[in-house]
Coordinates of C-alpha atoms in Angstrom, one line a residue:
Chain A
X192 CA -41.8 4.0 -15.3
X193 CA -40.8 6.3 -12.6
X194 CA -39.2 3.5 -10.4
X195 CA -37.2 2.4 -13.4
X196 CA -35.9 5.8 -14.0
X197 CA -35.1 6.3 -10.3
X198 CA -33.4 3.1 -9.9
X199 CA -31.5 2.8 -13.1
X200 CA -30.6 6.4 -13.9
X201 CA -30.8 8.6 -11.0
X202 CA -29.4 6.3 -8.4
X203 CA -26.2 5.8 -10.2
X204 CA -25.8 9.4 -11.0
X205 CA -26.4 10.2 -7.3
X206 CA -23.5 8.1 -6.5
X207 CA -21.2 9.0 -9.4
X208 CA -21.6 12.8 -9.4
X209 CA -20.6 13.3 -5.7
X210 CA -17.6 11.0 -6.3
X211 CA -16.4 13.1 -9.2
X212 CA -16.9 16.2 -7.1
X213 CA -15.0 14.5 -4.2
X214 CA -12.2 13.5 -6.6
X215 CA -11.9 17.1 -7.8
X216 CA -11.8 18.4 -4.3
X217 CA -9.2 15.7 -3.3
X218 CA -6.8 17.2 -5.9
X219 CA -7.1 20.5 -4.2
X220 CA -6.9 19.0 -0.8
X221 CA -3.7 17.2 -1.8
X222 CA -2.0 20.4 -3.0
X223 CA -3.1 22.4 0.0
X224 CA -2.0 19.6 2.5
X225 CA 1.4 19.0 0.8
X226 CA 1.9 22.8 0.6
X227 CA 1.2 23.3 4.3
X228 CA 3.5 20.4 5.2
X229 CA 6.2 22.2 3.2
X230 CA 5.5 25.6 5.0
X231 CA 3.9 27.2 2.1
X232 CA 0.3 27.8 1.1
X233 CA -1.3 25.9 -1.7
X234 CA -3.6 27.3 -4.3
X235 CA -5.6 30.1 -2.7
X236 CA -6.2 32.6 -5.4
X237 CA -8.7 31.0 -7.6
X238 CA -11.6 31.0 -5.3
X239 CA -12.1 31.5 -1.6
X240 CA -9.3 29.3 -0.2
X241 CA -8.7 28.0 -3.6
X242 CA -12.0 26.1 -3.8
X243 CA -12.6 26.9 -7.4
X244 CA -9.1 25.6 -8.4
X245 CA -10.3 22.2 -9.4
X246 CA -12.9 23.7 -11.7
X247 CA -10.2 25.8 -13.3
X248 CA -8.0 22.7 -13.6
X249 CA -10.8 20.7 -15.3
X250 CA -11.7 23.5 -17.6
X251 CA -8.1 23.9 -18.7
X252 CA -7.6 20.2 -19.3
X253 CA -10.7 19.9 -21.4
X254 CA -9.9 23.0 -23.5
X255 CA -6.5 21.8 -24.2
X256 CA -5.9 20.1 -27.5
X257 CA -5.8 16.3 -27.1
X258 CA -3.0 14.6 -29.0
X259 CA -3.5 11.6 -30.9
X260 CA 0.0 10.6 -31.9
X261 CA 0.4 9.5 -35.5
X262 CA 2.4 6.4 -34.6
X263 CA 0.0 5.1 -31.9
X264 CA -2.6 2.5 -32.0
X265 CA -5.5 4.8 -32.0
X266 CA -8.4 2.7 -30.8
X267 CA -6.5 1.4 -27.8
X268 CA -5.2 4.8 -27.2
X269 CA -8.6 6.1 -26.9
X270 CA -10.2 3.2 -25.0
X271 CA -7.6 3.0 -22.2
X272 CA -8.5 6.2 -20.3
X273 CA -12.2 5.4 -20.7
X274 CA -11.6 1.9 -19.3
X275 CA -9.8 3.3 -16.3
X276 CA -12.5 5.8 -15.4
X277 CA -15.2 3.3 -16.1
X278 CA -13.7 0.8 -13.6
X279 CA -12.8 3.4 -11.0
X280 CA -16.5 4.5 -11.0
X281 CA -18.0 1.0 -11.3
X282 CA -16.1 -0.2 -8.2
X283 CA -18.2 2.1 -6.0
X284 CA -21.4 0.4 -6.8
X285 CA -21.1 -2.6 -4.4
X286 CA -19.7 -0.6 -1.5
X287 CA -22.1 -0.6 1.5
X288 CA -22.4 3.0 2.6
X289 CA -24.2 1.5 4.5
X290 CA -26.5 0.3 1.8
X291 CA -24.8 -0.2 -1.6
X292 CA -26.1 1.1 -5.0
X293 CA -26.0 -2.4 -6.3
X294 CA -26.4 -5.1 -3.5
X295 CA -24.2 -8.1 -4.5
X296 CA -23.8 -11.0 -2.3
X297 CA -20.1 -11.5 -3.3
X298 CA -19.2 -7.8 -2.9
X299 CA -15.5 -8.3 -2.2
X300 CA -15.0 -10.8 -4.9
X301 CA -16.5 -8.3 -7.4
X302 CA -14.3 -5.5 -6.2
X303 CA -11.2 -7.7 -6.3
X304 CA -12.0 -8.9 -9.8
X305 CA -12.7 -5.5 -11.3
X306 CA -9.7 -3.8 -9.7
X307 CA -7.6 -6.4 -11.4
X308 CA -8.9 -5.1 -14.7
X309 CA -7.3 -1.6 -14.2
X310 CA -4.2 -3.3 -15.1
X311 CA -5.5 -3.4 -18.7
X312 CA -5.8 0.3 -19.0
X313 CA -2.3 0.8 -17.8
X314 CA -1.0 -1.7 -20.3
X315 CA -3.1 -0.5 -23.0
X316 CA -2.1 3.2 -22.6
X317 CA 1.6 2.3 -22.5
X318 CA 1.5 -0.1 -25.4
X319 CA -0.7 2.1 -27.6
X320 CA 1.5 5.2 -27.1
X321 CA 4.3 3.5 -29.0
X322 CA 6.9 5.6 -27.1
X323 CA 9.7 4.2 -25.1
X324 CA 9.0 6.1 -22.0
X325 CA 5.4 5.3 -22.0
X326 CA 6.0 1.6 -22.6
X327 CA 8.6 1.2 -19.8
X328 CA 6.4 3.2 -17.4
X329 CA 3.4 1.0 -18.2
X330 CA 5.4 -2.2 -17.9
X331 CA 6.8 -1.1 -14.5
X332 CA 3.2 0.0 -13.5
X333 CA 1.8 -3.3 -14.4
X334 CA 4.4 -5.4 -12.8
X335 CA 4.0 -3.4 -9.6
X336 CA 0.3 -3.5 -9.6
X337 CA -0.1 -7.2 -10.2
X338 CA 2.6 -8.0 -7.7
X339 CA 0.8 -6.2 -4.9
X340 CA -2.5 -7.7 -5.9
X341 CA -1.3 -11.0 -4.7
X342 CA -0.8 -9.8 -1.2
X343 CA -4.1 -7.9 -1.5
X344 CA -6.0 -11.0 -2.4
X345 CA -4.5 -13.2 0.3
X346 CA -5.0 -10.4 3.0
X347 CA -8.6 -10.1 2.0
X348 CA -8.9 -13.9 2.3
X349 CA -7.6 -13.8 5.9
X350 CA -10.2 -11.3 7.1
X351 CA -12.9 -12.8 5.1
X352 CA -12.3 -16.0 7.0
X353 CA -12.8 -14.0 10.2
X354 CA -15.9 -12.3 9.0
X355 CA -17.7 -15.2 7.4
X356 CA -18.5 -14.4 3.9
X357 CA -17.7 -12.3 0.9
X358 CA -20.4 -9.9 1.6
X359 CA -19.1 -6.5 2.7
X360 CA -22.3 -5.9 4.9
X361 CA -21.2 -8.8 7.2
X362 CA -18.2 -6.8 7.9
X363 CA -20.4 -4.2 9.7
X364 CA -21.8 -7.0 11.9
X365 CA -18.4 -8.4 12.5
X366 CA -17.1 -5.1 13.8
X367 CA -20.0 -4.4 16.2
X368 CA -17.9 -5.2 19.1
X369 CA -14.6 -3.9 18.0
X370 CA -12.8 -2.7 14.9
X371 CA -11.2 -5.6 12.9
X372 CA -7.9 -3.6 13.0
X373 CA -7.4 -4.6 16.6
X374 CA -7.1 -8.3 16.1
X375 CA -5.5 -8.1 12.7
X376 CA -3.3 -5.0 12.7
X377 CA -0.4 -6.6 10.8
X378 CA -2.9 -7.4 8.1
X379 CA -4.2 -3.8 8.2
X380 CA -0.7 -2.4 8.0
X381 CA 0.1 -4.6 5.0
X382 CA -3.2 -3.9 3.4
X383 CA -2.6 -0.1 3.7
X384 CA 0.8 -0.3 2.1
X385 CA -0.6 -2.6 -0.6
X386 CA -3.3 -0.1 -1.3
X387 CA -0.7 2.6 -1.6
X388 CA 1.1 0.5 -4.2
X389 CA -2.0 -0.5 -6.0
X390 CA -3.0 3.1 -6.6
X391 CA 0.5 3.9 -7.9
X392 CA 0.8 6.4 -5.1
X393 CA 3.9 7.8 -3.4
X394 CA 6.2 6.4 -2.3
X395 CA 5.3 3.7 -4.9
X396 CA 4.9 6.1 -7.8
X397 CA 7.7 5.0 -10.0
X398 CA 5.3 4.7 -12.9
X399 CA 5.0 8.4 -12.9
X400 CA 8.5 9.0 -11.7
X401 CA 8.9 12.4 -13.1
X402 CA 12.6 12.6 -12.8
X403 CA 13.0 9.3 -14.6
X404 CA 10.3 8.9 -17.0
X405 CA 8.7 12.2 -17.6
X406 CA 5.3 11.0 -17.0
X407 CA 5.4 7.3 -17.3
X408 CA 2.6 5.6 -19.1
X409 CA 0.6 8.9 -19.7
X410 CA 3.4 10.8 -21.3
X411 CA 1.6 10.8 -24.6
X412 CA -1.7 11.9 -23.1
X413 CA -2.7 15.5 -23.0
X414 CA -5.9 17.3 -22.2
X415 CA -9.1 15.4 -21.8
X416 CA -7.7 11.8 -21.8
X417 CA -5.2 12.8 -19.3
X418 CA -7.9 14.3 -17.1
X419 CA -9.7 10.9 -17.3
X420 CA -6.5 9.1 -16.1
X421 CA -6.2 11.6 -13.3
X422 CA -9.9 11.3 -12.3
X423 CA -9.5 7.5 -12.3
X424 CA -6.4 7.6 -10.1
X425 CA -8.0 9.8 -7.4
X426 CA -11.3 7.9 -7.5
X427 CA -9.3 4.7 -7.0
X428 CA -7.5 6.4 -3.9
X429 CA -10.9 7.3 -2.4
X430 CA -12.3 3.8 -3.2
X431 CA -9.4 2.0 -1.6
X432 CA -9.6 4.1 1.5
X433 CA -13.3 3.6 1.8
X434 CA -12.7 -0.1 1.4
X435 CA -10.0 0.0 4.1
X436 CA -12.4 1.7 6.5
X437 CA -15.2 -0.8 5.7
X438 CA -12.9 -3.7 6.3
X439 CA -10.8 -2.6 9.2
X440 CA -12.4 0.5 10.9
X441 CA -16.0 -0.6 10.7
X442 CA -18.7 1.9 11.4
X443 CA -21.6 1.4 13.7
X444 CA -24.7 0.6 11.7
X445 CA -27.4 2.2 13.8
X446 CA -30.8 1.2 12.4
X447 CA -32.5 4.6 12.9
X448 CA -29.9 6.8 11.3
X449 CA -28.0 5.3 8.4
X450 CA -26.8 8.8 7.5
X451 CA -24.8 8.7 10.8
X452 CA -23.0 5.7 9.6
X453 CA -22.3 7.2 6.3
X454 CA -20.9 10.3 7.9
X455 CA -18.8 8.1 10.3
X456 CA -17.5 6.1 7.3
X457 CA -16.6 9.0 5.1
X458 CA -15.0 10.9 8.0
X459 CA -12.7 7.9 8.5
X460 CA -12.1 7.7 4.7
X461 CA -11.1 11.3 4.7
X462 CA -8.7 10.8 7.5
X463 CA -7.1 7.7 5.8
X464 CA -6.9 9.7 2.4
X465 CA -5.1 12.5 4.4
X466 CA -2.7 9.9 5.6
X467 CA -2.0 8.9 2.0
X468 CA -1.2 12.6 1.3
X469 CA 0.9 12.8 4.4
X470 CA 2.9 9.7 3.3
X471 CA 3.4 11.3 -0.1
X472 CA 4.8 14.5 1.5
X473 CA 7.1 12.4 3.7
X474 CA 8.8 9.6 2.0
X475 CA 11.1 9.4 -1.1
X476 CA 10.3 7.1 -3.8
X477 CA 11.1 3.4 -3.6
X478 CA 13.6 2.0 -6.1
X479 CA 12.1 -0.5 -8.3
X480 CA 13.9 -3.5 -7.1
X481 CA 13.2 -2.5 -3.5
X482 CA 9.5 -2.4 -4.4
X483 CA 9.5 -5.8 -5.8
X484 CA 11.6 -7.1 -2.9
X485 CA 9.0 -5.7 -0.5
X486 CA 6.2 -7.6 -2.0
X487 CA 7.7 -10.9 -3.1
X488 CA 10.1 -11.4 -0.3
X489 CA 8.7 -9.5 2.7
X490 CA 4.9 -9.3 2.4
X491 CA 4.2 -12.6 0.5
X492 CA 5.8 -15.1 2.9
X493 CA 4.3 -13.3 5.9
X494 CA 0.8 -13.2 4.2
X495 CA 1.0 -17.0 3.4
X496 CA 1.7 -17.6 7.0
X497 CA -1.1 -15.3 8.0
X498 CA -3.6 -17.3 5.9
X499 CA -2.6 -20.5 7.7
X500 CA -2.9 -18.6 11.0
X501 CA -6.2 -17.1 10.3
X502 CA -7.6 -20.4 9.1
X503 CA -6.2 -22.5 12.0
X504 CA -6.9 -20.4 15.0
X505 CA -10.8 -19.9 14.5
X506 CA -11.1 -23.6 13.8
X507 CA -8.9 -24.5 16.9
X508 CA -10.6 -22.1 19.3
X509 CA -14.1 -22.7 17.8
X510 CA -14.2 -19.0 16.9
X511 CA -15.6 -19.5 13.3
X512 CA -18.0 -16.8 12.2
X513 CA -21.6 -17.8 11.6
X514 CA -22.4 -18.6 8.1
X515 CA -25.1 -16.7 6.2
Chain B
X129 CA -31.5 -5.7 -17.0
X130 CA -30.2 -5.7 -13.5
X131 CA -28.9 -2.9 -11.4
X132 CA -25.1 -3.5 -11.7
X133 CA -25.4 -3.6 -15.6
X134 CA -27.4 -0.3 -15.5
X135 CA -24.6 1.1 -13.2
X136 CA -21.9 0.0 -15.5
X137 CA -23.9 1.5 -18.4
X138 CA -23.9 4.8 -16.7
X139 CA -20.2 4.6 -15.8
X140 CA -19.4 3.8 -19.4
X141 CA -21.5 6.6 -20.8
X142 CA -19.9 9.3 -18.6
X143 CA -16.3 8.6 -19.8
X144 CA -17.5 8.3 -23.3
X145 CA -19.2 11.7 -23.0
X146 CA -16.1 13.2 -21.5
X147 CA -13.9 11.8 -24.3
X148 CA -16.3 13.2 -26.8
X149 CA -16.2 16.6 -25.3
X150 CA -12.4 16.6 -25.1
X151 CA -12.0 15.7 -28.7
X152 CA -14.7 18.1 -30.0
X153 CA -14.4 21.1 -27.8
X154 CA -10.8 22.3 -28.2
X155 CA -9.4 23.8 -31.3
X156 CA -7.3 21.2 -33.1
X157 CA -4.2 22.3 -35.0
X158 CA -2.2 19.1 -35.4
X159 CA 1.2 19.5 -36.9
X160 CA 3.9 16.9 -37.6
X161 CA 6.0 17.7 -34.6
X162 CA 3.3 17.6 -32.1
X163 CA 2.0 14.3 -33.2
X164 CA 5.4 12.5 -33.0
X165 CA 6.2 10.4 -30.0
X166 CA 8.0 11.9 -27.2
X167 CA 11.7 11.4 -26.8
X168 CA 13.1 14.6 -25.2
X169 CA 12.8 16.5 -28.5
X170 CA 14.8 14.3 -30.6
X171 CA 13.6 11.9 -33.3
X172 CA 12.9 8.5 -31.9
X173 CA 15.8 6.2 -32.1
X174 CA 14.7 2.6 -32.9
X175 CA 11.5 0.7 -32.3
X176 CA 9.7 1.5 -29.1
X177 CA 8.3 -1.9 -28.5
X178 CA 11.3 -4.1 -28.9
X179 CA 13.7 -5.0 -27.4
X180 CA 11.7 -5.9 -24.4
X181 CA 13.0 -7.0 -21.0
X182 CA 11.9 -10.6 -20.3
X183 CA 11.7 -9.8 -16.6
X184 CA 8.5 -8.1 -17.3
X185 CA 7.1 -11.3 -18.6
X186 CA 8.3 -13.5 -15.7
X187 CA 6.7 -11.2 -13.0
X188 CA 3.3 -11.7 -14.5
X189 CA 3.9 -15.4 -14.7
X190 CA 4.7 -15.5 -11.0
X191 CA 1.6 -13.5 -10.4
X192 CA -0.5 -16.0 -12.4
X193 CA 0.7 -18.8 -10.3
X194 CA -0.1 -17.1 -7.0
X195 CA -3.4 -15.8 -8.4
X196 CA -4.4 -19.3 -9.2
X197 CA -3.5 -20.3 -5.6
X198 CA -5.8 -17.5 -4.3
X199 CA -8.5 -18.9 -6.6
X200 CA -8.0 -22.4 -5.1
X201 CA -8.2 -20.8 -1.6
X202 CA -11.3 -18.7 -2.3
X203 CA -13.9 -21.3 -0.9
X204 CA -12.1 -21.1 2.5
X205 CA -14.9 -19.0 4.3
X206 CA -17.5 -21.7 3.4
X207 CA -15.3 -24.8 3.6
X208 CA -14.1 -24.0 7.1
X209 CA -17.7 -24.4 8.2
X210 CA -17.7 -28.1 7.1
X211 CA -18.3 -30.6 9.9
X212 CA -14.7 -31.9 9.6
X213 CA -12.8 -28.8 9.6
X214 CA -9.4 -30.5 9.9
X215 CA -9.7 -31.8 6.5
X216 CA -10.2 -28.3 5.2
X217 CA -7.2 -27.1 7.1
X218 CA -5.1 -30.0 5.9
X219 CA -5.8 -29.4 2.2
X220 CA -5.6 -25.6 2.5
X221 CA -2.2 -26.0 4.2
X222 CA -1.1 -28.4 1.6
X223 CA -1.8 -26.0 -1.1
X224 CA -0.1 -23.2 0.8
X225 CA 2.9 -25.2 1.6
X226 CA 3.4 -26.4 -1.9
X227 CA 3.2 -22.8 -3.0
X228 CA 5.6 -21.7 -0.3
X229 CA 8.1 -24.3 -1.4
X230 CA 7.7 -23.0 -5.0
X231 CA 8.4 -19.5 -3.8
X232 CA 11.4 -20.7 -1.8
X233 CA 12.8 -22.5 -4.9
X234 CA 12.2 -19.4 -7.1
X235 CA 14.0 -17.2 -4.4
X236 CA 16.9 -19.6 -4.3
X237 CA 17.3 -19.8 -8.0
X238 CA 17.4 -16.0 -8.3
X239 CA 14.0 -15.6 -10.0
X240 CA 13.1 -12.9 -7.6
X241 CA 16.4 -11.1 -8.0
X242 CA 15.6 -7.5 -9.0
X243 CA 12.4 -9.3 -9.7
X244 CA 12.2 -5.9 -11.1

């Protein structure tokens, strides 16, 4: 009985609750960092250094009246934010930190498949809102997300060929000698930009382009459901960064102190997330056709060539990874 | 019931609980204006869902083709370990070259123009 409760209830909660805490503090971190980059201070009144600001924000959002528009498709309207947060949290289960909460042999495939499902929540929220701004925002978001998913999948395939299997734990072994970013830095660069686009993050944040679409696909959402979308977006940011670290900036898996590896991994994740925020403070938004041009005409041909490259060279130089 | 299902159950219960809180905790005073769809304060002109730009349909179709290509290329980490790796390489390159030709044709014909 006790092992069951431990495994099935406490373990997931022990992963999910710190993630939600991290997401809340990431929102504060974002505001502080962007503020300091703009030579002003971020929130610093609510708690010491503004540390209680996320709690105040969360409380405000949940006390606000949620709107269920009369012309919307109500079930879809309610289900979309739930789907978004469900997927954002579920994707953390197979990540090896260094030992995953749910150990799957085909980790990356699971993550790739589930992250493609987040498109549904975008589409559902836009469609169900029955408002022009929401629908256009949602369609643009969906088109952007799925376009970048193509290059995401192909890039993953390249480094998976180098690493030998779809299991993320093999990436730790692969990177024992050096980080995978060194041999495949073009892939890492394209991967980083693609994750920026996947999470609808500046400079690819047309879907929430405030000057154009008010709030894009979540214009009709207020209060609690908006909080869910917000949490899902930031959880996705942290997830993508953790995945980037596991894939490209591997951590040393020392047998006697797995906590050291977790610390190592999460420090790198924090640095990459700060880079996300830095990029947000630095670059203006992409125009939509420039965004599509980037993925279909710049990244995709290069990525297709990279797949042939990464398939041919290990075979030609007998550098294929050992198979599990 | 295995671990990933248990995890997904937990991650489904938490958003459900949050939605329930968000709909039951606040004081609801719905009125006609606040429940109408947003259009900068005016009444909505025309249907929100039509007309619909066909570009937004063509881009997912393109994505579908390339995703199927990725699905065809997924066995590569295992198939590159086969005793005759040049066969693997030959067939994988065939798939990729065919798709590159398709992409090139699409580009030529303007299908990616403001593939917006």
